[in-house]
Each structure stands twice: as structure tokens, then as C-alpha cells.
Short mmCIF file of C-alpha atoms and ligand atoms in Angstrom, two decimals:
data_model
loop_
_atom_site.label_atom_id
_atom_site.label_comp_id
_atom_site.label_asym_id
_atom_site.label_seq_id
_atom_site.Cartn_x
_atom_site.Cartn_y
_atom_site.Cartn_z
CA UNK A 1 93.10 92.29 93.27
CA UNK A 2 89.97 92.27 91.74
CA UNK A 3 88.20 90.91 88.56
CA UNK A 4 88.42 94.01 86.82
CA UNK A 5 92.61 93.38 87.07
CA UNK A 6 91.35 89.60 85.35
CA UNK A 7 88.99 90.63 82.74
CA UNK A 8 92.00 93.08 81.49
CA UNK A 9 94.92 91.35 82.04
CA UNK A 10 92.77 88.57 79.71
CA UNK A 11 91.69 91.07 77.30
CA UNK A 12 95.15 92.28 76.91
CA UNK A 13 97.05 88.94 76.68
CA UNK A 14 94.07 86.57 76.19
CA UNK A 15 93.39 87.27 72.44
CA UNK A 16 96.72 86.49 71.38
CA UNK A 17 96.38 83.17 72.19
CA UNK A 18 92.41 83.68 71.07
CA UNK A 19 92.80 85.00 67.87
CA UNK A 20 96.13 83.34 66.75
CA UNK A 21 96.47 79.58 66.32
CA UNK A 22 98.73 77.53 68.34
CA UNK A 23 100.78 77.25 65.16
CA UNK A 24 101.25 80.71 64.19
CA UNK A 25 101.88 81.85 68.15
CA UNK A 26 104.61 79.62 67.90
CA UNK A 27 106.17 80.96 64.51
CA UNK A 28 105.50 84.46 65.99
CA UNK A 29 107.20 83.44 68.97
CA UNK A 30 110.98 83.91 67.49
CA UNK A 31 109.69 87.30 69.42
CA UNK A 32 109.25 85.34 72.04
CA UNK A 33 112.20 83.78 73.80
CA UNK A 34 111.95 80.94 76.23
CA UNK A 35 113.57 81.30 79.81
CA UNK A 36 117.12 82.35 79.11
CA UNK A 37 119.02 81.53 81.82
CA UNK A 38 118.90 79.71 85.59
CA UNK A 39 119.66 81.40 89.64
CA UNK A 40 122.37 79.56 90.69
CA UNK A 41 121.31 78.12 94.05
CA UNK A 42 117.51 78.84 93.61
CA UNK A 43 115.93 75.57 94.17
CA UNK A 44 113.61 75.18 90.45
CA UNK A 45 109.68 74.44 90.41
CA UNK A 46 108.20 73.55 87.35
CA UNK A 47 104.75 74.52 86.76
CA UNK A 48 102.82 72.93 83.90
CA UNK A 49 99.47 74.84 83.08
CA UNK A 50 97.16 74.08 80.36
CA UNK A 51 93.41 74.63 80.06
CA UNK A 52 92.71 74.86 82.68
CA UNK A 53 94.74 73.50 85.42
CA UNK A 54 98.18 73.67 87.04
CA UNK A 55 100.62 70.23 87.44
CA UNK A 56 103.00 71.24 89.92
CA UNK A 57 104.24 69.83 93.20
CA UNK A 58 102.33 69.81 96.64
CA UNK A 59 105.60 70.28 98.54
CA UNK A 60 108.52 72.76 98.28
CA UNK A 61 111.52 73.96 100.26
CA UNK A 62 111.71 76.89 101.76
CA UNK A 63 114.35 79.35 99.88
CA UNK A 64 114.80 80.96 97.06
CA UNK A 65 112.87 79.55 94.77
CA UNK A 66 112.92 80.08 90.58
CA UNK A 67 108.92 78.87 89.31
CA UNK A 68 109.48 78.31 86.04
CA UNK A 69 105.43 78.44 84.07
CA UNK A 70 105.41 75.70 80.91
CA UNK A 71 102.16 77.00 79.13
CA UNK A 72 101.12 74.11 76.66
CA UNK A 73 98.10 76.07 76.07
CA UNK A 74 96.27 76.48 74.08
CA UNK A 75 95.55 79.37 76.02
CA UNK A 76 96.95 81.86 77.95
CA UNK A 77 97.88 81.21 81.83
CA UNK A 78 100.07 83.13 84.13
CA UNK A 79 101.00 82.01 87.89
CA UNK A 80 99.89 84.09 90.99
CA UNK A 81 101.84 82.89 93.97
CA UNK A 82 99.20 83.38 96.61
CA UNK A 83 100.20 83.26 100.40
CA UNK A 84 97.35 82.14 102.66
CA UNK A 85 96.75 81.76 106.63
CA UNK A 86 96.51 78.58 107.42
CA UNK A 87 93.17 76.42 107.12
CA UNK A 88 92.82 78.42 104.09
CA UNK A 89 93.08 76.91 100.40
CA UNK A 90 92.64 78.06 96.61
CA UNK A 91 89.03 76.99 96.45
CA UNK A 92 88.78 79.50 99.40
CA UNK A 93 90.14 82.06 97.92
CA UNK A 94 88.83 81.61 94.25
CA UNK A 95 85.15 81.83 96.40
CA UNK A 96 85.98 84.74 98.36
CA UNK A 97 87.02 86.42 94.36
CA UNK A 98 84.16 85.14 92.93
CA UNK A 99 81.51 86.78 95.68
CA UNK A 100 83.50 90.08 95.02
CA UNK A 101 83.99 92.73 98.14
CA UNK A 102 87.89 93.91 99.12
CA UNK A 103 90.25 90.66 98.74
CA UNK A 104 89.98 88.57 101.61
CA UNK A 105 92.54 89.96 104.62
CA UNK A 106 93.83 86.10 104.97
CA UNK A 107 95.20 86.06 101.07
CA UNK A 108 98.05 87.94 100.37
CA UNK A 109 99.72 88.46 96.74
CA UNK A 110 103.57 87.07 96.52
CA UNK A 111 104.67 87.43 93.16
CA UNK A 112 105.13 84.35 90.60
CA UNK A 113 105.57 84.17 86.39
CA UNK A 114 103.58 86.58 84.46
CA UNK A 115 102.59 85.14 81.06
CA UNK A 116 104.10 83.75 77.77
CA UNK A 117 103.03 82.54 75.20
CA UNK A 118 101.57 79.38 74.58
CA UNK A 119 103.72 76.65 74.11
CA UNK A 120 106.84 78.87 75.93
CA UNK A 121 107.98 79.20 79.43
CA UNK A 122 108.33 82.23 81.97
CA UNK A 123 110.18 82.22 84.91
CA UNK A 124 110.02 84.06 88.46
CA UNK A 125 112.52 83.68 91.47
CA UNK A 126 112.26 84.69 94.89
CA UNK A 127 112.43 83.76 98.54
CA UNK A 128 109.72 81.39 99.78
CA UNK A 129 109.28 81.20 103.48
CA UNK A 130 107.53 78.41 105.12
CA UNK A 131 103.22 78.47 104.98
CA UNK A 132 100.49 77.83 103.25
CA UNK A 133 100.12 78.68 99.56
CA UNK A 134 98.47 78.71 96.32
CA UNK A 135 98.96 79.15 92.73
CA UNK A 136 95.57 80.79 90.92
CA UNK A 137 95.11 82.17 87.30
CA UNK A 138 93.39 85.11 86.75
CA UNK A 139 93.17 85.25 83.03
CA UNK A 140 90.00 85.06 81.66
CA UNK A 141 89.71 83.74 78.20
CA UNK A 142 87.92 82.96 76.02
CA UNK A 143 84.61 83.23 77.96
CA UNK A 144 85.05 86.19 80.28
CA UNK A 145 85.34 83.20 83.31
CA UNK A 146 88.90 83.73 85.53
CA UNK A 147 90.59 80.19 85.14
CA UNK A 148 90.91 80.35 88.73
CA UNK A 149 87.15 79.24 88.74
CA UNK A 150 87.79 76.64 86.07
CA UNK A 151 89.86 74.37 88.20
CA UNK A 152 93.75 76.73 88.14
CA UNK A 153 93.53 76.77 91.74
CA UNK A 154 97.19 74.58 93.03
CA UNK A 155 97.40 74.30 96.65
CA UNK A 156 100.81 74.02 98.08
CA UNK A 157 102.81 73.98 101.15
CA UNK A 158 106.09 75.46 101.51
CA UNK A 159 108.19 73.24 104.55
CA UNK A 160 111.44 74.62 106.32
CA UNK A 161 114.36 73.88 104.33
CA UNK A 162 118.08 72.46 106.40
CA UNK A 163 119.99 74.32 104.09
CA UNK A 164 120.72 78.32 104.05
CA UNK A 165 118.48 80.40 101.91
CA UNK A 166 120.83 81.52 98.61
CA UNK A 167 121.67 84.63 98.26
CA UNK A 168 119.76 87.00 95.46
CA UNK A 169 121.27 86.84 91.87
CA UNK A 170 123.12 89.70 90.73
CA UNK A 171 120.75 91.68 88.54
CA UNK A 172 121.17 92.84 85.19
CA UNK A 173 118.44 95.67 85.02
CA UNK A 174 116.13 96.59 88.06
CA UNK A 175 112.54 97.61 87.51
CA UNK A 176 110.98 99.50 90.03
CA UNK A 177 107.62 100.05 90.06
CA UNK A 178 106.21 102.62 91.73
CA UNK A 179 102.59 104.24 92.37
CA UNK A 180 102.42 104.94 89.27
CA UNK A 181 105.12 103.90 86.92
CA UNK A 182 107.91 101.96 85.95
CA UNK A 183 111.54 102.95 86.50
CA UNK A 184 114.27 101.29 84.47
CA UNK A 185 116.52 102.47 81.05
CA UNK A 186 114.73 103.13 78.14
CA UNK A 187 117.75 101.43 76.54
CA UNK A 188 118.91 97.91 77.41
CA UNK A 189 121.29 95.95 75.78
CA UNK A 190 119.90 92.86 73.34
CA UNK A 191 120.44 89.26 75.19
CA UNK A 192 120.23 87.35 78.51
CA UNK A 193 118.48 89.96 81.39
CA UNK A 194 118.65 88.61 84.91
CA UNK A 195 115.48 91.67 85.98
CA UNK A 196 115.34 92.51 89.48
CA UNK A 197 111.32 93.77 89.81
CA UNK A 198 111.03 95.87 93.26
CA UNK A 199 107.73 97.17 94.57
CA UNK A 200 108.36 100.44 95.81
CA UNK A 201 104.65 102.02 95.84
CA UNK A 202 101.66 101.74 98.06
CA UNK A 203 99.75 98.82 96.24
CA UNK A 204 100.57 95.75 94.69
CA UNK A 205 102.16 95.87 91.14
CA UNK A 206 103.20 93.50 88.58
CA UNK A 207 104.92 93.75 85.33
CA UNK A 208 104.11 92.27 82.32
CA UNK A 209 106.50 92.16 79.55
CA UNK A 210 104.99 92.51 76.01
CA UNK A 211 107.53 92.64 72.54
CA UNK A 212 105.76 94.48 70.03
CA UNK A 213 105.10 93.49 66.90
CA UNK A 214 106.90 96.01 63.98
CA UNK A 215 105.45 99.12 63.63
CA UNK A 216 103.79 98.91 66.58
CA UNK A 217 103.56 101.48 69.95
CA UNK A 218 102.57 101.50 73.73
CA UNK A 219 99.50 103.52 72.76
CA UNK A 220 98.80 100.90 70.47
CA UNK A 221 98.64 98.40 72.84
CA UNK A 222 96.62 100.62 75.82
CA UNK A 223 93.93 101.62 73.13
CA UNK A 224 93.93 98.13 72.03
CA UNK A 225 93.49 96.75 75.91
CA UNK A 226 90.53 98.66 75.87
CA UNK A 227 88.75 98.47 72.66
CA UNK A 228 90.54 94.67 71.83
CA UNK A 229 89.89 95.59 68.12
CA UNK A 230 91.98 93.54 65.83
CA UNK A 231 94.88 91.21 66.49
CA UNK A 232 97.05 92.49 69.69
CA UNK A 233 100.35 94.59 68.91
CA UNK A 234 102.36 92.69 71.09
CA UNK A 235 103.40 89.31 72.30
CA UNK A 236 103.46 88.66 76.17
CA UNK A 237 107.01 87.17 76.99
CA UNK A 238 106.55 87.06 80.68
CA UNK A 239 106.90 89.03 83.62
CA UNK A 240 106.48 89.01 87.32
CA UNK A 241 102.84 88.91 88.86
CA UNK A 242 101.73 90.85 91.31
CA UNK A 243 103.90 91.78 94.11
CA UNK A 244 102.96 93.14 97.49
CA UNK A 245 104.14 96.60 98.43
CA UNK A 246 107.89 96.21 99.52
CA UNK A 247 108.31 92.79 97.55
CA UNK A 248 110.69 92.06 95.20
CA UNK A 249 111.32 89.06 92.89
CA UNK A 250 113.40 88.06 89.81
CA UNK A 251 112.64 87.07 85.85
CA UNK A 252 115.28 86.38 83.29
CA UNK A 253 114.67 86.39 79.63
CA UNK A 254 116.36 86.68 76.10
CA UNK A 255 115.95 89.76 74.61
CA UNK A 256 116.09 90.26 70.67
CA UNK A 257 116.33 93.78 69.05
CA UNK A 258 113.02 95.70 68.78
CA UNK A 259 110.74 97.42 71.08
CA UNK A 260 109.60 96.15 74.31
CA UNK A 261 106.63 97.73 76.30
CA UNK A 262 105.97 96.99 80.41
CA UNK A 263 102.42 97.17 81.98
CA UNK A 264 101.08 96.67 85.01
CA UNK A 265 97.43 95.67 84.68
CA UNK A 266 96.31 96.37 88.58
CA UNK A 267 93.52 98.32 89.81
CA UNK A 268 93.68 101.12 91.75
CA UNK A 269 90.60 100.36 94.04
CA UNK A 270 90.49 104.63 94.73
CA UNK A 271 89.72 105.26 90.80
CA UNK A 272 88.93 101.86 89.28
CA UNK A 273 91.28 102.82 86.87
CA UNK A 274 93.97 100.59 86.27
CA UNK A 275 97.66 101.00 86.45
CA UNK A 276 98.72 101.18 82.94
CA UNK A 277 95.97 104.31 82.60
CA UNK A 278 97.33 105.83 85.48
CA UNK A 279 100.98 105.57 84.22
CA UNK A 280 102.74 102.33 84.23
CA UNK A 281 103.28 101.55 81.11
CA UNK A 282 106.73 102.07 79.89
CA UNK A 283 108.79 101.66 76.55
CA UNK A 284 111.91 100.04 76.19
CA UNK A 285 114.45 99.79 73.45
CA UNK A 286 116.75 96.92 72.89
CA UNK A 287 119.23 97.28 70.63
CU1 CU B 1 100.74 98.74 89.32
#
């Protein structure tokens, strides 16, 4: 992952939070629904961000694991579960991003929640095995710095657990995501969604879930990630961060009736281009 994936994941999420008060995001956030629902057996994490740092414990079980992301703002902050060799740590790794070149071969993506709104929560559950870990955000409002080099860097270590790993959650809807695009229904049902988010392609992927507002359409929200003219067409309600090819994690949310649009914000290091120009981007109707 690069910077370019930072600056445009923050363009496309960061001016909500930028251009909308903390009051308004939350009135706007009845599009917005909190985490809906909880993985029986996954042992829950609570992540607190704000700007710009994470609260969060040092220590966690192996297992499956559900992060749940409490943004109090008043921007916007997602969670990248980073897995790291040992003797390596966030400030490491926020270095090695900063001086630019390939991602470092010791850092490897693993998921975590994508973003919501300020003053909401997003979710992400999956396996954690035992190692050394961090939690970075890449967004990179409202300056055009990555948080991860204003302090969101949260080392933690992930110990063996005495108890048997629960099993995965019965899934509602599965996204895959694929080099390049997004497979699920263009139809789901309105309410609770347990997602299953698989990583079928080549490269990491991630999914970010946007609602958007009346009126509004996926090409409005590409041409608006790249010109970020106006307010944004969409909310972000969460998601799954980038997963490494093969992973797969879980998000639930609450879905209300209206139009839902899916992007994944990565770069594809062959074009530069990133993943939503190149195809994954993807509308869904809830009804
Ligand atoms: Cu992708």
C-alpha cells in the first residue's frame, strides 16, 4: 500500500467529516447505522480513535477476534490491522511509508474496520494468530499528512489463547473481491448483514461501504474522489480494510433502504491507477 491508496481513501471519505460539522454528520448519520449485531464466540476489541491516536489494548488473545472502531472524531479514522516480524513496530513501519519505495517485505496487510462516520462505530472480525502487530491510519485529512505519521500508530501483541479458536459466523452476504471487482447481489434485503469479505485476486483489496445520499450515483462518487468538488455523495458506514490475497474477514451492519455503493481504494502498483478506476466499485440496492 502506498500513499497514493491514503491521499484517496482521505479525499474520498475525509471531506465528509471536513466539510460537514460534527453535528450535522451525526443527523446525517440516520444513513449511517452503528454496528448491528455481535460474532458469537469472537473475543471483542474496542478501538477508540480520535485525532489522532488509537486507545486500544496492548494485549489480545489469539482467535477470532471482532475490532470494533469508536470514531469520536472529529475526523475520519479507519483501522489497518498490520502484521509485523518481530523487532518490528508501527513507528517502523509508518517510517518505512513515509520514505516511500515498495512496502516493506516485514509488514504485511491483515484486514481490520474500514471507516464510519464520526461519532459511529465499524466493526471487523477475523482470526488473529499469535505475533506482532499494529494498528495504523492511513487517512489523510485535513492536511494531506497520513494520521499514521500524526501519532495513529498502536502497537500490539497477539499471545496464544487456551481456548479453541471459534468457528466463522454464518454469513449473510459474501463479497468477493477480485482483481478487479466486487462480486455480491445487486439486491440485498434491508436490515442486520453479517458480510463475509473474501480476497480472491492477486493484490490486496478492501471494501469500503458508502450509503449514498438521494439522488445520488457511483459515478457520482468516482468523479467526486477525483475532483472532491462539493460536499461528498455518500456517507462511509464501514467496511473491511485491506486484506491480503487469500484473506478473508467479517463486518456486520444495519442496512436501511436506499442505495449503497462498495469501493476499494487500492493501488495497482502496475498502472498507478487505483481499484475503483479499474473496476471495483459496485452498486447495491437495499430494499
Ligand atoms: Cu482492490
Amino acid at each position: 500500500m502506498g500513499l497514493s491508496k491514503a491521499l484517496v481513501l482521505a479525499a474520498a471519505v475525509g471531506c465528509a467529516a471536513d466539510e460537514v460539522p460534527p453535528s450535522t454528520a451525526a443527523d446525517s448519520a440516520t444513513n449511517a447505522p452503528d454496528v448491528a449485531g455481535t460474532i458469537t464466540g469472537a473475543n471483542v476489541v474496542t478501538i477508540r480513535a480520535r485525532d489522532f491516536a488509537f486507545e486500544g489494548p496492548t494485549e489480545i488473545p489469539a482467535g477470532l477476534t471482532t475490532f470494533r472502531l469508536a470514531n469520536a472524531g472529529p475526523d475520519i479514522h479507519h483501522a489497518q490491522i498490520i502484521k509485523l516480524d518481530e523487532g518490528k513496530t508501527g513507528a517502523d513501519f509508518a517510517a518505512a511509508i513515509k520514505a516511500g519505495g515498495p512496502p516493506p517485505s516485514w509488514a504485511r496487510v491483515a484486514g481490520g474496520p474500514n471507516v464510519p462516520l464520526p461519532g459511529h462505530e465499524s466493526n471487523a472480525t477475523s482470526v488473529l494468530a499469535p505475533g506482532n502487530y499494529a494498528l495504523v491510519c492511513f487517512v489523510d485529512t485535513p492536511d494531506k499528512v497520513p494520521h499514521l505519521f500524526k501519532g495513529m500508530v498502536h502497537n500490539f501483541r497477539v499471545v496464544p489463547a487456551s481456548t479453541p479458536v471459534a468457528p466463522d459466523p454464518t454469513p449473510t452476504t459474501t463479497i468477493d473481491m477480485k482483481d478487479f471487482a466486487f462480486d455480491l447481489p445487486i439486491t440485498l434485503a434491508a436490515g442486520a448483514h453479517t458480510f463475509r469479505v473474501v480476497n480472491s485476486g492477486a493484490q490486496p483489496h478492501e471494501v469500503q461501504l458508502f450509503k449514498m445520499m438521494p439522488g445520488k450515483t457511483m459515478r457520482d462518487l468516482q468523479a467526486w474522489a477525483h475532483s472532491l468538488a462539493g460536499p461528498p455523495p455518500a456517507a462511509p458506514i464501514g467496511g473491511v480494510v485491506a486484506l491480503p490475497p487469500t484473506g478473508h474477514a467479517f463486518f456486520t451492519a444495519s442496512l436501511e433502504a436506499g442505495d449503497y455503493v462498495l469501493f476499494c481504494f487500492f493501488p495497482d502498483p502496475a498502472t498507478k491507477k487505483l481499484h475503483f478506476d479499474l473496476g471495483m466499485m459496485k452498486t447495491v440496492k437495499v430494499s
